XYZ file of C-alpha atoms in Angstrom:
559
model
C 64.301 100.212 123.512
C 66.399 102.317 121.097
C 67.956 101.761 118.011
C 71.945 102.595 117.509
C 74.065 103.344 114.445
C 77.686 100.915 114.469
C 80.703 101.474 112.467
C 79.368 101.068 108.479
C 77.247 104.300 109.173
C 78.290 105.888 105.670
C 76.710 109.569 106.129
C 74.344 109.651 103.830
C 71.579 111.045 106.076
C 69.237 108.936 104.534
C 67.679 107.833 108.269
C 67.511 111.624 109.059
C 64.688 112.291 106.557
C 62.772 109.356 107.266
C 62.885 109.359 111.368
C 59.562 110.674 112.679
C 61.076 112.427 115.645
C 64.060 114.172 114.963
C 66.598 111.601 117.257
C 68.995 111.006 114.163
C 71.878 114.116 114.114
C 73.815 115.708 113.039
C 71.715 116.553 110.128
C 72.916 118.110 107.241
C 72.021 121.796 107.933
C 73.552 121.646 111.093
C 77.448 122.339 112.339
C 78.833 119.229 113.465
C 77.851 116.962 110.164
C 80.897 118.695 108.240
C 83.403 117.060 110.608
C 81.085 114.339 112.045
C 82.182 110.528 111.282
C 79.316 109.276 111.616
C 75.656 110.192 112.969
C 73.762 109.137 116.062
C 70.621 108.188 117.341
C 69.184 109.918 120.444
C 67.681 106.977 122.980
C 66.033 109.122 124.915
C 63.910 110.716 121.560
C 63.288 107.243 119.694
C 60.200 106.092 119.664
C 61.293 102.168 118.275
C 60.068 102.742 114.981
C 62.829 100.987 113.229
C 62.383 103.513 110.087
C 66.042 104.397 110.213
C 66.797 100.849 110.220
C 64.503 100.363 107.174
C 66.089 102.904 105.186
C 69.843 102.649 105.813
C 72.071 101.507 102.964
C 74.465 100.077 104.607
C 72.912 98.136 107.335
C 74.351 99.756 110.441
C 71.549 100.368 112.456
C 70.233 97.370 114.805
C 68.128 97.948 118.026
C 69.985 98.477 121.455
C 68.896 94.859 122.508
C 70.542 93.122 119.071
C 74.029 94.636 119.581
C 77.338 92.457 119.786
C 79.874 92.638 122.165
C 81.695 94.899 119.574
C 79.015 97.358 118.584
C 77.997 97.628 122.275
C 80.885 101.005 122.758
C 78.535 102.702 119.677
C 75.462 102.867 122.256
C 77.634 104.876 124.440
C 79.293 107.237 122.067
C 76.073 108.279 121.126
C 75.348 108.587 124.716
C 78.097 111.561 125.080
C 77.357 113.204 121.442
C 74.179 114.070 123.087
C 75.279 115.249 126.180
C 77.850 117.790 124.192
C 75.176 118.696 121.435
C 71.593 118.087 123.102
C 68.874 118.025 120.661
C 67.217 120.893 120.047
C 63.350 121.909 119.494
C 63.376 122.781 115.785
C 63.048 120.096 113.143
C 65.559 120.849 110.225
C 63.431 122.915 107.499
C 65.398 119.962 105.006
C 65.499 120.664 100.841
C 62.826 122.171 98.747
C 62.444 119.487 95.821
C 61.384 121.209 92.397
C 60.190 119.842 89.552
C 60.746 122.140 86.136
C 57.580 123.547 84.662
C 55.705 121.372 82.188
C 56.120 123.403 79.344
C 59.780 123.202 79.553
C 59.725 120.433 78.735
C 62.244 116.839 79.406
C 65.170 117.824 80.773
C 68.516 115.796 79.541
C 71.298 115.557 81.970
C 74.492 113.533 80.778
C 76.573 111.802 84.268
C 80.059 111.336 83.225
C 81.341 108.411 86.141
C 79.230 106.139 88.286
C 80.648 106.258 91.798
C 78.840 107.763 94.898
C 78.483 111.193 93.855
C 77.201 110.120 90.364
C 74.815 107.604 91.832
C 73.387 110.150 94.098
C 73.282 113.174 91.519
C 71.321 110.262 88.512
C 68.642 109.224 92.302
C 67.944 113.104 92.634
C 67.487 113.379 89.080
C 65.179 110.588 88.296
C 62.910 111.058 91.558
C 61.852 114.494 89.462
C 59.527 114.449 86.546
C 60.144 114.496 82.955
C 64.393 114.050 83.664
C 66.452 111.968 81.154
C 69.838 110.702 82.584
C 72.339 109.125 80.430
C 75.278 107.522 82.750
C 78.898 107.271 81.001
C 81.463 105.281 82.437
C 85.178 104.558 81.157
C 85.308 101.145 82.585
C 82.812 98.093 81.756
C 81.548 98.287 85.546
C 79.480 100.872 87.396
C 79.898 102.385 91.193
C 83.606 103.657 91.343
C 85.181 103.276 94.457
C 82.368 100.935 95.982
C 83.473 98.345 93.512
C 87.317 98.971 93.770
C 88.082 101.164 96.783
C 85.844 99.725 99.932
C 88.030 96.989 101.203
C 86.726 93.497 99.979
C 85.696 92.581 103.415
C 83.731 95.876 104.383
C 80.228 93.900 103.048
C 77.586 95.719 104.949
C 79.321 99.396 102.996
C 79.609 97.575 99.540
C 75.773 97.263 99.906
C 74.825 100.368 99.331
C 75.288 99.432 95.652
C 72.063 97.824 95.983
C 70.632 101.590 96.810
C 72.360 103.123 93.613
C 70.492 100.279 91.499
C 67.616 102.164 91.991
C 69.225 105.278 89.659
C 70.727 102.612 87.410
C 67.825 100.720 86.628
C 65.325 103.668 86.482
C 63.380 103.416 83.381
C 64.849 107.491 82.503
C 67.798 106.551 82.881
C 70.431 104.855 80.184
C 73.714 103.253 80.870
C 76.521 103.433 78.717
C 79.471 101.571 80.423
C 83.390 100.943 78.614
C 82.930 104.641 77.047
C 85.458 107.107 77.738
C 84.718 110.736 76.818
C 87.837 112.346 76.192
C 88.506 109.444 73.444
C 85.203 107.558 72.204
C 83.267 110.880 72.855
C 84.426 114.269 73.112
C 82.849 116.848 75.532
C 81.071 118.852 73.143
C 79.716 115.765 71.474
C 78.283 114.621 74.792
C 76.774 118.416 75.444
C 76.039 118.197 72.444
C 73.090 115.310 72.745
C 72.183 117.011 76.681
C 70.901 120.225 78.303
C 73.815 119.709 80.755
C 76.916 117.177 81.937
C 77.986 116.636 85.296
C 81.153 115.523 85.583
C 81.290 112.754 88.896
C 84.414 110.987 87.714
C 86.239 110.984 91.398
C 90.085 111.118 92.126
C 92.079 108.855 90.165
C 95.060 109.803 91.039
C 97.487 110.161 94.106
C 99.732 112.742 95.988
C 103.120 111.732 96.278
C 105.409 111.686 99.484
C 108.113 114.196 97.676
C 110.876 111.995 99.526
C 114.398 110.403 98.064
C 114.282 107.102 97.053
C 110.201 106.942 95.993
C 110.558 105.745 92.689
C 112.283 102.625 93.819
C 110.633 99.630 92.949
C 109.068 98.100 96.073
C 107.295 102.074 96.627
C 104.263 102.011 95.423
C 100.565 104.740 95.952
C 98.003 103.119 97.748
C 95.855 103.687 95.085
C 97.164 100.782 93.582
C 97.321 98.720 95.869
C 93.514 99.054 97.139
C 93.105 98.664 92.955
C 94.513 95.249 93.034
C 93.161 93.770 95.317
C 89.829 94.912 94.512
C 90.232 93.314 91.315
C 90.235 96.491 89.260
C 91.351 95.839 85.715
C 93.903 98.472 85.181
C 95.991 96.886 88.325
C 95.350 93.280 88.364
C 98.568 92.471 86.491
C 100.337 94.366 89.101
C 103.348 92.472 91.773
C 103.837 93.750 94.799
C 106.404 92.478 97.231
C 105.155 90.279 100.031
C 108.571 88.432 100.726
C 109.496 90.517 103.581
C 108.671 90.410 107.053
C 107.255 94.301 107.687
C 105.381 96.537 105.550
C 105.387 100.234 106.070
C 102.494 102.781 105.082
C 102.712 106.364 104.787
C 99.962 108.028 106.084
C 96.821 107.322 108.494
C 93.953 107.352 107.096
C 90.965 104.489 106.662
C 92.764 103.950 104.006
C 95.694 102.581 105.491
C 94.353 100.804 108.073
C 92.010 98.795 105.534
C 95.495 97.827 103.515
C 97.252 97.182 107.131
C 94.607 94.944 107.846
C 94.366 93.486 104.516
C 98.088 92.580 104.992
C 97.860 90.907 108.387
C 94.692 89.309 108.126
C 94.718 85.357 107.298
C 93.911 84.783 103.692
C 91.700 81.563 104.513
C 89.140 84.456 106.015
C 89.743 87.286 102.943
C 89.020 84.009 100.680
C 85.314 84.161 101.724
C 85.382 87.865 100.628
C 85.274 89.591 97.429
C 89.247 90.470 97.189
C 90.178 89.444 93.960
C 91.216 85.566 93.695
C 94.815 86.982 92.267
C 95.366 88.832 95.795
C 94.306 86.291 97.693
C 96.728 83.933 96.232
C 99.719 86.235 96.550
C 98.688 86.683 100.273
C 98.796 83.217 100.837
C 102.462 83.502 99.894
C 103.515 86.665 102.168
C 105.961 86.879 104.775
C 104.665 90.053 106.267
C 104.165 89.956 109.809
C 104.483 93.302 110.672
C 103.035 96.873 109.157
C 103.541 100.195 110.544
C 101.507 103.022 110.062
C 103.174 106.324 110.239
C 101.009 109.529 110.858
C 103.417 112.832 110.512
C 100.973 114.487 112.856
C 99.993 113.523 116.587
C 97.508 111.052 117.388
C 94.298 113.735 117.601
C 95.347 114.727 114.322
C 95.017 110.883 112.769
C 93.096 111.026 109.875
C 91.257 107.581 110.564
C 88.169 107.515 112.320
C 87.330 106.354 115.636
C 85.198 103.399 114.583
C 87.499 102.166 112.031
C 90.383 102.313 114.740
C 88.036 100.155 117.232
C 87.252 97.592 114.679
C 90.902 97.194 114.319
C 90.790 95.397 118.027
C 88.162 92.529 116.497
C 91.400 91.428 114.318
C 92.264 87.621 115.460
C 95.588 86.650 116.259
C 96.723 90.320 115.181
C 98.599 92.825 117.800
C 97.391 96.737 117.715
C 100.795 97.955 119.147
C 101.138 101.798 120.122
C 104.056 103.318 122.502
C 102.756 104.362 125.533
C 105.408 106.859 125.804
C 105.004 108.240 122.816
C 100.979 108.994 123.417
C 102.446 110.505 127.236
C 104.676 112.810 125.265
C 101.827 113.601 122.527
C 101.213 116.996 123.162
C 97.767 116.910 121.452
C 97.080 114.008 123.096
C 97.560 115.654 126.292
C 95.056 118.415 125.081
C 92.452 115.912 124.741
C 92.613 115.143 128.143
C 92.877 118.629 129.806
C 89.950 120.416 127.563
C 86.657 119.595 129.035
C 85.599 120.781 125.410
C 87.129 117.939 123.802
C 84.540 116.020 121.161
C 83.140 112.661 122.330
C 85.278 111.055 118.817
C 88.404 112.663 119.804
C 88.305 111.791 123.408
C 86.985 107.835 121.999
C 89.745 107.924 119.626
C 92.275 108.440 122.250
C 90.702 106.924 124.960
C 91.205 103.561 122.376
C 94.697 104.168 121.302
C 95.667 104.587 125.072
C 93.821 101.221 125.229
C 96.269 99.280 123.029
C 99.030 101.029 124.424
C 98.224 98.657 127.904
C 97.782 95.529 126.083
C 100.335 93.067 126.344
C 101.544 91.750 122.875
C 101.038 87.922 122.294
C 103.952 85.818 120.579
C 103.524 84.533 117.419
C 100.830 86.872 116.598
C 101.789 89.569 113.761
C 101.375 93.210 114.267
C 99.719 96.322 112.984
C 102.237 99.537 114.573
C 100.643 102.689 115.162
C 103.171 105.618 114.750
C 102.355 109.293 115.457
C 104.926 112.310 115.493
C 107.249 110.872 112.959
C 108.108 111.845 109.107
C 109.548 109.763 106.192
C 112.940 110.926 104.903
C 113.902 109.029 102.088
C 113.639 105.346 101.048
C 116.848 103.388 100.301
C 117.740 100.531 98.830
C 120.381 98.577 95.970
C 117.904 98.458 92.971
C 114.316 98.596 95.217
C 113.750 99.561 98.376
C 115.414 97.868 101.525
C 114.531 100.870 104.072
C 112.794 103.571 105.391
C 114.414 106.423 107.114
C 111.900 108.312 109.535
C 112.353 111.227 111.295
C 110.713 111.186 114.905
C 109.591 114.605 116.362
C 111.550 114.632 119.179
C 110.053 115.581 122.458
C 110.790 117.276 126.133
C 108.855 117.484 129.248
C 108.386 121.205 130.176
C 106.713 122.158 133.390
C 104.484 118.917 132.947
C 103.510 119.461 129.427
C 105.350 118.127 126.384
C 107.057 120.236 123.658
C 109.256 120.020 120.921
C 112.890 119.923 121.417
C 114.327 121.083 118.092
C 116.049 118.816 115.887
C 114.146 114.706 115.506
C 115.182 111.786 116.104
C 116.480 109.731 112.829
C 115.269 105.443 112.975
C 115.784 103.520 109.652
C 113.462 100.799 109.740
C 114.059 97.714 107.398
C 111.496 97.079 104.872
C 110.756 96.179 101.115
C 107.059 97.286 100.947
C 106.348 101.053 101.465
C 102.780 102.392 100.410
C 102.043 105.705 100.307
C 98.525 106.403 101.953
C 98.704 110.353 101.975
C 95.975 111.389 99.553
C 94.097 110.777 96.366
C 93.871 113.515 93.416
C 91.845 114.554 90.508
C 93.403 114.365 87.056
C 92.254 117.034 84.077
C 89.657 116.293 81.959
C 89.886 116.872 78.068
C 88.448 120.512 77.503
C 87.097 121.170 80.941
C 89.395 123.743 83.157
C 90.957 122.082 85.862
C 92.522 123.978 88.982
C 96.341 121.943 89.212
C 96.868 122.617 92.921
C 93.623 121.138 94.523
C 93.045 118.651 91.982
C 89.996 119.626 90.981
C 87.855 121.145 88.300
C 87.229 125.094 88.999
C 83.458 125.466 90.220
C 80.904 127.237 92.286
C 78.315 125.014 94.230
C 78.408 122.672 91.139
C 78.488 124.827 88.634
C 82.093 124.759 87.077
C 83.196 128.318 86.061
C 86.004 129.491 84.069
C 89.263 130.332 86.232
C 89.628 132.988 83.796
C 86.372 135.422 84.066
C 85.035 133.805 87.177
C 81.862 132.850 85.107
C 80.119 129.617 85.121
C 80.170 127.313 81.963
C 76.897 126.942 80.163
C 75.601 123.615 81.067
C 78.502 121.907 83.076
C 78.780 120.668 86.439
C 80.674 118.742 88.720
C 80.062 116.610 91.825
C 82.159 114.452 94.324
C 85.612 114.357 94.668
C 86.499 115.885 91.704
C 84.597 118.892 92.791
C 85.612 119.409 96.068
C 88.847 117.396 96.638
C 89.237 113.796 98.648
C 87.212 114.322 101.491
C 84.202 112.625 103.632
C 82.948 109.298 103.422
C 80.568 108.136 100.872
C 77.533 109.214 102.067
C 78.995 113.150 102.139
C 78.710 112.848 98.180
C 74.873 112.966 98.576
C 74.756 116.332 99.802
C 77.463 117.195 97.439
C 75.501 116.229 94.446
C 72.175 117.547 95.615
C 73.975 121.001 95.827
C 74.578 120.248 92.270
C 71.376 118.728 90.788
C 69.500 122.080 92.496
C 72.083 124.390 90.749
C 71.231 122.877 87.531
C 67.919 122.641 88.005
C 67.729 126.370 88.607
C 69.736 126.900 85.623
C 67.389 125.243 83.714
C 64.168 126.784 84.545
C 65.792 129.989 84.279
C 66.409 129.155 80.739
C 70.374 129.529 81.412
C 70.923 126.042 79.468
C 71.468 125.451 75.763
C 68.725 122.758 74.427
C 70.350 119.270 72.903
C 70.668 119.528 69.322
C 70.478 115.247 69.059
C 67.694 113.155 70.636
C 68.162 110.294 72.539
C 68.155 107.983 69.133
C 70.955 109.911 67.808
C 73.521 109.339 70.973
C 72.513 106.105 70.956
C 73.966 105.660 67.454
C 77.195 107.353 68.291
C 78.078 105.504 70.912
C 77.304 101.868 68.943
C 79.436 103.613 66.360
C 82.755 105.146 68.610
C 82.113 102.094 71.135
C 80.445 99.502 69.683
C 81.291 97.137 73.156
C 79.814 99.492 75.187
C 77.774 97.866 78.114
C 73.906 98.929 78.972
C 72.293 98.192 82.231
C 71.218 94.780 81.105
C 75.028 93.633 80.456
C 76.030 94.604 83.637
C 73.510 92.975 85.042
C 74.691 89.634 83.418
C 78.178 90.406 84.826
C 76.914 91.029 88.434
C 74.943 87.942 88.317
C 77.259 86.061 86.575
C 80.576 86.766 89.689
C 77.605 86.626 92.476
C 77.009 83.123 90.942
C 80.894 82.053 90.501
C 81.161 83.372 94.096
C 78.142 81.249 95.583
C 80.170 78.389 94.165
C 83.388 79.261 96.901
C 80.671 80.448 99.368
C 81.785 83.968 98.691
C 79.308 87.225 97.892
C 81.058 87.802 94.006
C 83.848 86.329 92.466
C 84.925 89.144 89.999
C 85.754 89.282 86.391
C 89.524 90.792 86.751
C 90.178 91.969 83.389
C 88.268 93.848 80.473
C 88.153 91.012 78.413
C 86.310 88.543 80.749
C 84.261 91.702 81.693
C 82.766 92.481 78.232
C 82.409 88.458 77.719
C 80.581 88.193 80.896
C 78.296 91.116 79.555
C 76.694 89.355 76.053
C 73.323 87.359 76.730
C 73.643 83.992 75.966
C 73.317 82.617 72.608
């Protein structure tokens, strides 16, 4: 027997370190775990142990004997990532953890966000000695996109939440939730009170299609969208436009195929989720029966990963509809085929789309459209939008090989929906540099530097998004933020770091004073037991509090 990783692997690597015979790759030091989309046990290495099992955050690991029908194809993917990368004799050297010298005394690190890559940086931190971590958060509720970006009926990811309680809750650490630095607390106040601040604050914002037409109402980022109907409170007054029959999304990413299936999927099911009850409603009202995805690139190039794209298939009463010209023509996908070389996702990933390509579709059932090779125009519309205008790459057959034939093909497709999946995007933060192209602060391994001289800023760091732009899942912010924590901690026992000036009584006092309805650890405690317990009520795993209001009520112990 052997144990296999499914589709809610999230890349932490926290199986690698704990498996006793090095069957668990990539692993972080080597090649492939950059690109990888998820990691794979070795059957012919694993010895049962079920330590990998034990460990992982997201419960995707489950002994070859307890798979499903659907999880069965995962037991042969890892099959062929072994036979192109065959384990080698060497296991990984892995981290040196260090602990500062005693008689440097307690080092004071300030987190500014509380998503992934702040979660992991405040676990590395408090798993050394003598570390203070105060955790700063603009909204009243921690974990960032966990909370509001994992689709409401992605459980088994949302649980590694219940991992990042462990930094939360740490008896070093302090919570300070619904304070905003930037406007309760300025920068230098927060350095101020710390040896150092790392800035983990994500990408807020979104990249925009540059098209005609994409301020018309009915056009809308993605971003908000996934907001709403995660219940975040900045979007949950927010209307969106169900009464048409098709949706269209811009872009391929997870992203976009966890709003297509949000859209198609029968509210009675999302009800026993935790979407936000406002969502939920308004789905029970839509018309939509159809969403296409368009990808500007070929179908190699997708930016979704092959297990997300499989799950797809598990979607009842729901059509996966690709052309099977258009894959024929795909020049990449072509590629795939020919190169011996291909990698066992690429070759899955096409191997599946050519898969719904044969299926027949079923009448009645609605439709999620796969579209590769094609590129929005403009949007039109009298007052909102009304249609999309793409522009598909139009193709020839050459000797036996597809190729592009000049000028594409213009379709206008009708629609009153259009979401814009292409990207998200750091926004500047008050007094720290912030590099406008990439959307993201200016840094070195962590260590944010000035785009002037080149030269790091005493005491500030970054991790996550906002460091190195929208990329990975969330388990690649680990690795990210342990590149950070060691910078810092070098920087500290080098004696590169400016000692706080105010103890831990005096911040304390400044927040109760800037943000007096600030929320500790023990408030949002009371709020997450207070929606798990409205949600066991409708047999759901959290009902959420929608609005800041109802959040900061929710947080006050009874009288």
């Amino acid at each position: 027997m052997a144990f296999v990783i499914t589709q809610s692997c999230c890349n932490d690597a926290s199986c690698v370190s704990v498996c006793p015979v090095n069957c668990i790759h990539p692993t972080p030091d080597e090649a492939p775990f950059a690109t990888t989309e998820m990691l794979y046990v070795d059957a012919d290495t694993c010895i049962d142990c079920g330590a990998c099992a034990d460990e992982c955050p997201t419960d995707a690991i489950y002994a070859d004997h307890e798979l499903t029908e659907d999880q069965e194809p995962y037991q042969q993917l890892a099959t062929e990532y072994y036979e192109r990368y065959p384990i080698g004799p060497e296991w990984p050297t892995g981290r040196d953890h260090v602990n500062a010298p005693v008689d440097l005394g307690t080092l004071r690190v300030a987190i500014v966000g509380s998503g992934p890559s702040a979660c992991y940086a405040a676990l590395d931190l408090t798993s050394r000695a003598r570390v203070e971590v105060s955790m700063f958060d603009r909204l009243p509720t921690p974990y960032g996109l966990v909370r509001s970006g994992v689709a409401p009926d992605h459980t088994s990811t949302k649980a590694v939440g219940d991992l990042f309680r462990r930094a939360l809750g740490h008896k070093n650490t302090e919570c300070h939730f619904g304070v905003e630095i930037g406007t309760d607390l300025t920068h230098a106040e927060l350095l101020a009170h710390h040896h150092a601040v790392i800035y983990a604050v994500g990408a807020a914002g979104d990249r925009r299609a540059g098209i005609e037409g994409e301020d018309l109402p009915g056009s809308h980022a993605a971003t908000e969208f996934v907001a709403w109907y995660n219940g975040h409170p900045d979007y949950a007054d927010r209307v969106f436009d169900l009464s048409g029959e098709r949706a269209v999304i811009i872009g391929n990413g997870n992203v976009a195929l966890d709003i297509a299936r949000i859209l198609v999927t029968d509210p009675k099911h999302l009800a026993r989720s935790e979407i936000a009850e406002h969502a939920v409603a308004a789905l029970r009202g839509s018309a939509i029966r159809e969403v296409v995805i368009v990808g500007r690139r070929g179908a190699v190039q997708a930016a979704f990963t092959t297990p997300e794209l499989m799950a797809l298939g598990n979607l009842e009463g729901v059509d996966i509809v690709v052309e099977d010209n258009e894959l024929a023509l795909d020049p990449s996908t072509q590629a795939s085929h020919d190169d011996p070389d291909t990698e066992p996702r690429i070759r899955w990933k096409v191997g599946q789309l050519e898969k719904y390509a044969q299926q027949p579709v079923t009448p009645g059932n609605k439709r999620i459209v796969l579209r590769f090779l094609s590129s929005p125009i403009e949007l039109t519309g009298n007052g909102k939008v009304e249609a999309i205008t793409l522009e598909r790459t139009a193709l020839t057959t050459v000797d036996g090989r597809a190729v592009a034939s000049g000028t594409g093909v213009l379709e206008t497709l009708e629609t009153g929906l259009v979401l814009r999946s292409i990207g998200y995007r750091g926004k500047p933060i008050p007094d720290l540099p912030f590099d406008d192209r990439r959307g993201t602060i200016p840094n070195d391994g962590g260590r944010v530097v000035d785009p002037a001289t080149g030269n790091p800023v005493t005491g500030v760091y970054t991790a996550g998004w906002i460091k190195r732009g929208p990329s990975g899942v969330i388990g690649t912010n680990r690795l990210c933020s342990e590149q950070t924590v060691d910078g810092l901690i070098e920087d500290f026992v080098a004696g590169r770091l400016m000692p706080p000036v105010g103890g831990r009584e005096k911040l304390a006092a400044l927040v109760a004073e800037r943000a007096p309805q600030y929320v500790d650890y023990e408030g949002w405690q009371r709020i997450d037991e207070r929606e798990r317990a409205a949600g066991r009520t409708d047999g759901r795993p959290r009902t959420k509090f929608v609005t800041t209001a109802d959040l900061l009520r929710a947080s006050i112990p009874p009288a």
